[in-house]
Structures are given as C-alpha cells and as structure tokens.
Coordinates of N, CA, C and O in Angstrom, one line a residue:
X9 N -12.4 -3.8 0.2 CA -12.7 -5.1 -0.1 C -11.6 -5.8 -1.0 O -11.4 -7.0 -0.8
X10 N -11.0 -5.1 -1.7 CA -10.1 -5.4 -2.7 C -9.2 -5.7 -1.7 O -8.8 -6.9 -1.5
X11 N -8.7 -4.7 -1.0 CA -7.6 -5.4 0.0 C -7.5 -6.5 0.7 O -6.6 -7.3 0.8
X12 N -8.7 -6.4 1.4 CA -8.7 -7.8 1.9 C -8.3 -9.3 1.1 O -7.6 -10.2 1.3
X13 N -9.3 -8.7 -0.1 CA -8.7 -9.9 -0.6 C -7.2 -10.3 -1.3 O -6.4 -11.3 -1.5
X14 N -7.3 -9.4 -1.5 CA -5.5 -9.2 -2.2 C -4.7 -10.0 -1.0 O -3.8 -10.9 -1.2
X15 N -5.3 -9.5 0.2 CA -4.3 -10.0 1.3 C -4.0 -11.2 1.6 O -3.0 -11.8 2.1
X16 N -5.7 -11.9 1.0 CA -5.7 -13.3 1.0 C -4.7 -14.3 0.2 O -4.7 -15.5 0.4
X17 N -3.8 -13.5 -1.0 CA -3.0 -14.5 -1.9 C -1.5 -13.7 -1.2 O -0.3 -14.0 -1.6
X18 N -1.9 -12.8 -0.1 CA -0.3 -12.4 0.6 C 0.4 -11.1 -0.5 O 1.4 -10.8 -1.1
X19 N -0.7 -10.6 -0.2 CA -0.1 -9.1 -1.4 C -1.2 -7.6 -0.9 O -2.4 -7.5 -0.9
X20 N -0.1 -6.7 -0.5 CA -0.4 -5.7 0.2 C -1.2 -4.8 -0.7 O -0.5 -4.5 -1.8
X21 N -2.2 -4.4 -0.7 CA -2.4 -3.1 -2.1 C -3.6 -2.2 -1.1 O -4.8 -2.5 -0.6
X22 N -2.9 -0.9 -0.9 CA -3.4 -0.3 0.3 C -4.1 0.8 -0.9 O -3.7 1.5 -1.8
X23 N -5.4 0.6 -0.4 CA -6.5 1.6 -1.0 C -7.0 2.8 -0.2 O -6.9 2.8 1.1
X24 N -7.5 4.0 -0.8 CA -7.1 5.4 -0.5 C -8.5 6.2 -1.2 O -8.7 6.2 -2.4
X25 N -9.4 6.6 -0.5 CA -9.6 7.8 -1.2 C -9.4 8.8 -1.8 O -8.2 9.2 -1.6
X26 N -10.0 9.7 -2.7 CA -9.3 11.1 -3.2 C -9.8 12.6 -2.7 O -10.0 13.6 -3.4
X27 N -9.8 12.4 -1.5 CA -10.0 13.6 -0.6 C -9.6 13.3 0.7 O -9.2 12.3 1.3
X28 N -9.7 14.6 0.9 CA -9.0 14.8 2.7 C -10.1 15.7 3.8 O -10.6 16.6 3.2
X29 N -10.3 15.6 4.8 CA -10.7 16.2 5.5 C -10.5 17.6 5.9 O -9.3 17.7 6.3
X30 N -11.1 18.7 6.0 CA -10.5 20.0 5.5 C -10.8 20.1 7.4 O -11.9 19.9 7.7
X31 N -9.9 20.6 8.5 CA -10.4 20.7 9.6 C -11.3 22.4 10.1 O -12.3 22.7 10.8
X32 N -10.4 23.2 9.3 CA -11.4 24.8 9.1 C -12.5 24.7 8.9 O -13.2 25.1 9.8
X33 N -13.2 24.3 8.0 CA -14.8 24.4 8.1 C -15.6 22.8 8.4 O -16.8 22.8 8.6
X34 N -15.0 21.8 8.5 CA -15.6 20.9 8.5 C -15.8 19.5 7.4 O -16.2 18.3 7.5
X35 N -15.2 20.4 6.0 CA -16.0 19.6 4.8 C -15.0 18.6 4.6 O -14.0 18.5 5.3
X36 N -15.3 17.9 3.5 CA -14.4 17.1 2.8 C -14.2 17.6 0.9 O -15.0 18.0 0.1
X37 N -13.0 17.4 0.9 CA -12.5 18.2 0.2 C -12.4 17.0 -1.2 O -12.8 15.9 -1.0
X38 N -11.8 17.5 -2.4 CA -11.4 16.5 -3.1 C -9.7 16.8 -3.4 O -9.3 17.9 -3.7
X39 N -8.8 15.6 -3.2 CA -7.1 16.2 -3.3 C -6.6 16.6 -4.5 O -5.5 17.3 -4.6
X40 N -7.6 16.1 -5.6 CA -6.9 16.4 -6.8 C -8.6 17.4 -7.8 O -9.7 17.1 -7.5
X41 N -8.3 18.3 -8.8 CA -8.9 19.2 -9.3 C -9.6 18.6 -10.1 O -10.8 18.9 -10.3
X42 N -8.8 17.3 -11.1 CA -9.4 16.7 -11.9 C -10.0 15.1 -11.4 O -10.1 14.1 -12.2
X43 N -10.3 14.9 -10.1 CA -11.0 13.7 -9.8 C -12.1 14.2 -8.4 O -11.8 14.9 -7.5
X44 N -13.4 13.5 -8.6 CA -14.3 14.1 -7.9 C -14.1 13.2 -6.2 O -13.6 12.0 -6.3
X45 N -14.3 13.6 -5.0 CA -14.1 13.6 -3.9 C -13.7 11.7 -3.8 O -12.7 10.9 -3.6
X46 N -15.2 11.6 -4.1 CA -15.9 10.3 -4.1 C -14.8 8.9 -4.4 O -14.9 7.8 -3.9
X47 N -13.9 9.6 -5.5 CA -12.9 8.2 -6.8 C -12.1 8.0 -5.6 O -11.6 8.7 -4.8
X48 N -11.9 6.6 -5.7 CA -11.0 5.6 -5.3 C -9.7 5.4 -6.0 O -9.6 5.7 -7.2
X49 N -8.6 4.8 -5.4 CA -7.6 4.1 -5.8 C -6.8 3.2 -4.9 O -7.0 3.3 -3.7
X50 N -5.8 2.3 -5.4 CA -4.9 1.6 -5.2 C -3.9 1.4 -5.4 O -3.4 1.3 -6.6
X51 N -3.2 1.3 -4.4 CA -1.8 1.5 -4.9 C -0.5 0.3 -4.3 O -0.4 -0.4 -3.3
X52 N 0.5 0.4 -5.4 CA 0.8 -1.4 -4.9 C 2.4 -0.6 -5.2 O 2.5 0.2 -6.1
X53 N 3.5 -0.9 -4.4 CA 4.9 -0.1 -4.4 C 5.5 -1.7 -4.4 O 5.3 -2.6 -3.7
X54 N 6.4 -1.5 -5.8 CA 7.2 -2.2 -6.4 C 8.4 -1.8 -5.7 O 8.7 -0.7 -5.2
X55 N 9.3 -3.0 -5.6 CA 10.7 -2.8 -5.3 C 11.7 -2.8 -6.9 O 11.2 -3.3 -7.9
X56 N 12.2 -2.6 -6.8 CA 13.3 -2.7 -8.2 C 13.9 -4.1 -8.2 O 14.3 -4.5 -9.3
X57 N 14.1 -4.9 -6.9 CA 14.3 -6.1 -7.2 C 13.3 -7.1 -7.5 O 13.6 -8.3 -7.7
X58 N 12.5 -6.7 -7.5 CA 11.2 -7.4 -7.8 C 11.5 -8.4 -9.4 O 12.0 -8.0 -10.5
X59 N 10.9 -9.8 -9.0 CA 11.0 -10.7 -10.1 C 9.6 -11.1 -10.9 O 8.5 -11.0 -10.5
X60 N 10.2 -11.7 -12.3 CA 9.0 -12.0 -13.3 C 7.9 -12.5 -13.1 O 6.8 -12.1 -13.4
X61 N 8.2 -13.6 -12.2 CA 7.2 -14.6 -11.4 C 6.5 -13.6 -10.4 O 5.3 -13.6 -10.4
X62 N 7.1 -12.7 -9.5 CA 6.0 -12.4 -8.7 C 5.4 -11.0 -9.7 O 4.3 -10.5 -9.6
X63 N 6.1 -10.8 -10.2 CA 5.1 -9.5 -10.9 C 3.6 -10.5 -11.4 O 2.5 -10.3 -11.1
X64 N 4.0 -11.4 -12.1 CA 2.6 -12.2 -12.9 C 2.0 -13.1 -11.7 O 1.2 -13.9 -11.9
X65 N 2.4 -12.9 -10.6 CA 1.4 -14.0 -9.5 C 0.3 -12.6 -9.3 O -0.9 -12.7 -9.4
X66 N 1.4 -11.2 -8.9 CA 0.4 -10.3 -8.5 C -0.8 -10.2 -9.6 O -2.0 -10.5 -9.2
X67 N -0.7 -9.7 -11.3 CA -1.6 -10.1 -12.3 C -2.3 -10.9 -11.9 O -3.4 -10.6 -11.5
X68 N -2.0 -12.3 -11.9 CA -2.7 -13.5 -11.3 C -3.6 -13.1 -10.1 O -4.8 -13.3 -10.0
X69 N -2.8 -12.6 -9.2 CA -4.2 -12.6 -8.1 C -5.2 -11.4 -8.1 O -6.2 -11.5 -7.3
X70 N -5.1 -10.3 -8.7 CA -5.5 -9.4 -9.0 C -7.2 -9.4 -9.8 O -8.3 -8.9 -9.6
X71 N -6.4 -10.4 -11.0 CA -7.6 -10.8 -11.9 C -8.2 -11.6 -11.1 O -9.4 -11.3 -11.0
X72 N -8.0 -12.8 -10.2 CA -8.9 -13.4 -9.7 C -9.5 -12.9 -8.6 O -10.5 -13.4 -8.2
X73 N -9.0 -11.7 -7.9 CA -9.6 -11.5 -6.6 C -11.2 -10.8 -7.4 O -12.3 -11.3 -7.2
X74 N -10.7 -9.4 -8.4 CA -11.5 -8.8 -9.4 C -12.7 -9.8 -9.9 O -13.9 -9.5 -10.1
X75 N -12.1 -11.1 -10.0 CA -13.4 -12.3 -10.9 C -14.6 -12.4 -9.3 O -15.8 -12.3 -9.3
X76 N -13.8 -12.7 -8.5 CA -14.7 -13.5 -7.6 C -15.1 -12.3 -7.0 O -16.1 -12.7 -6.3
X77 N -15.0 -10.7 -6.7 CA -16.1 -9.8 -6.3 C -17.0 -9.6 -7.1 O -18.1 -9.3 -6.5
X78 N -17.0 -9.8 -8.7 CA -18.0 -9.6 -9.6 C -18.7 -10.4 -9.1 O -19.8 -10.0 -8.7
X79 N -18.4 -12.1 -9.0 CA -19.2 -13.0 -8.8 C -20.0 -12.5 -7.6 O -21.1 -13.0 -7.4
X80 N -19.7 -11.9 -7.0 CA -20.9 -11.5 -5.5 C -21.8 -10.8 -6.0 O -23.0 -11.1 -5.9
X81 N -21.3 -9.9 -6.6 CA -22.6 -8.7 -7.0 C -22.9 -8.1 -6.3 O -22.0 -8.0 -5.4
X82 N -24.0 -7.3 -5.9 CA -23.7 -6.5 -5.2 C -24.2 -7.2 -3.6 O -24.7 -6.5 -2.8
X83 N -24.0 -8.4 -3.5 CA -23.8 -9.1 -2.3 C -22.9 -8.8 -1.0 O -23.2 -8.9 0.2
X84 N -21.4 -8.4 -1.9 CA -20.6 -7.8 -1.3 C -20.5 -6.8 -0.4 O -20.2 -6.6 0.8
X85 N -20.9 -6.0 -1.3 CA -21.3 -4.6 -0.5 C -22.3 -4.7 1.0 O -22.1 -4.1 2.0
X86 N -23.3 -5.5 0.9 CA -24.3 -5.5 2.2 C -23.5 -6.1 2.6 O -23.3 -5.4 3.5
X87 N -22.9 -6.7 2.7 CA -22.0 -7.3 4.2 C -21.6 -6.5 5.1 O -21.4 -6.6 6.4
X88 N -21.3 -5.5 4.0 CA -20.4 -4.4 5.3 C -21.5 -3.5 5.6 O -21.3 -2.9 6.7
X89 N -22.5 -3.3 5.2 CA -23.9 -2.5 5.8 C -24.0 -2.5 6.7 O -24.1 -1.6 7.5
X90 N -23.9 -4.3 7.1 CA -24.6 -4.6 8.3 C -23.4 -4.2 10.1 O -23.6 -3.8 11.2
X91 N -22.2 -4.6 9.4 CA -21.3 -4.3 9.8 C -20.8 -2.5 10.4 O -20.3 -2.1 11.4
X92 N -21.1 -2.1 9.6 CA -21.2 -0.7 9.8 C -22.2 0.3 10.7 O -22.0 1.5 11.1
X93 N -23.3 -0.4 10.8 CA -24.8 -0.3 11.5 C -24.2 -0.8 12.8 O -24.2 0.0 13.7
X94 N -23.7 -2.0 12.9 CA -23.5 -2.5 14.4 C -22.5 -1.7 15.4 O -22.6 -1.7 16.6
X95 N -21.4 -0.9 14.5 CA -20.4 -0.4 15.2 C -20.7 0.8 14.8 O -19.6 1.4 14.9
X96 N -21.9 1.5 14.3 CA -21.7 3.2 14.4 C -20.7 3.5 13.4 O -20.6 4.7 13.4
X97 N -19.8 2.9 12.4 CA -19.3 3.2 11.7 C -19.7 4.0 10.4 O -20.6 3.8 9.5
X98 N -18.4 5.4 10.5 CA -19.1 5.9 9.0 C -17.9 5.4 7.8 O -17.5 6.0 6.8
X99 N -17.5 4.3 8.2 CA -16.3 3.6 7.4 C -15.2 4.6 7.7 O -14.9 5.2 8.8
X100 N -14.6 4.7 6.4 CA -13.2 5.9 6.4 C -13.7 7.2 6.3 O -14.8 7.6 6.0
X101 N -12.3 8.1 6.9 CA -12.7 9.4 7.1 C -13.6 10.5 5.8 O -14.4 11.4 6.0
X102 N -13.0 10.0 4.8 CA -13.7 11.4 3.4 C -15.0 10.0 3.4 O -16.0 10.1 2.6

C-alpha cells in the first residue's frame, strides 16, 4: 500500500518481506534470526548524485503518504480483502 502510494508522488520504494519460501519442506522461513517471519520493510536506493531538494520531496511525500493511510484506518486494508477473494489471491509469496 505504501508503494503504491509512494508511486503516486513518482518515487519508487519497493517493499519486501522478511522471509523466504523454503522449497524442501514447504514452509516459510524467516531470513533474518532476529526478526519474526511476518516484519516488513522498505527500501528506497539513493544514488550519490542525489540532491537536497529531492532528498526532502522524498521526506515530504513519505510523511504525507504515512498521514493519509492513517486517515483510512483500517479502511485500507479491506480493500484489498475484497480484492484478494475475487482473484484467489494469497497476496505475496511468505
């Protein structure tokens, strides 16, 4: 959801699970020892030429994308419920 929105002010920030699919037995694993399967992240790759202004647009859109999901509440989330029901989706793989 973050991404999407992110995408909406034109800024890439590719979100990731913290597990991997183990194909030997079937399960889902967690990738790291100290974070449980379940934790999310995002991740946004800076270039070295990167300037003042867009580092603080990204800040800028970051905080606003973050204001206006709160504003949903948990509104947000059932959107994709329904969405996920329609196409048999189990979302992403872990």
């Amino acid at each position: 959801d973050l991404q999407h929105q992110m995408l909406q002010n034109h800024w890439y920030v590719s979100g990731y699970k913290m597990c991997f699919h183990d194909p030997s037995d079937d399960s889902t694993r967690p990738l790291f020892k100290d974070a449980p399967a379940s934790q999310t992240m995002f991740r946004v790759v800076v270039k070295a030429n990167v300037t003042r202004p867009l580092m603080d647009n990204l800040i800028t859109s970051l905080r606003s994308c973050v204001e206006d999901m709160d504003a949903l509440g948990p509104g947000f989330k059932t959107m994709h419920e329904s969405k996920k029901a329609k196409t048999h989706s189990k979302g992403h793989a872990c």
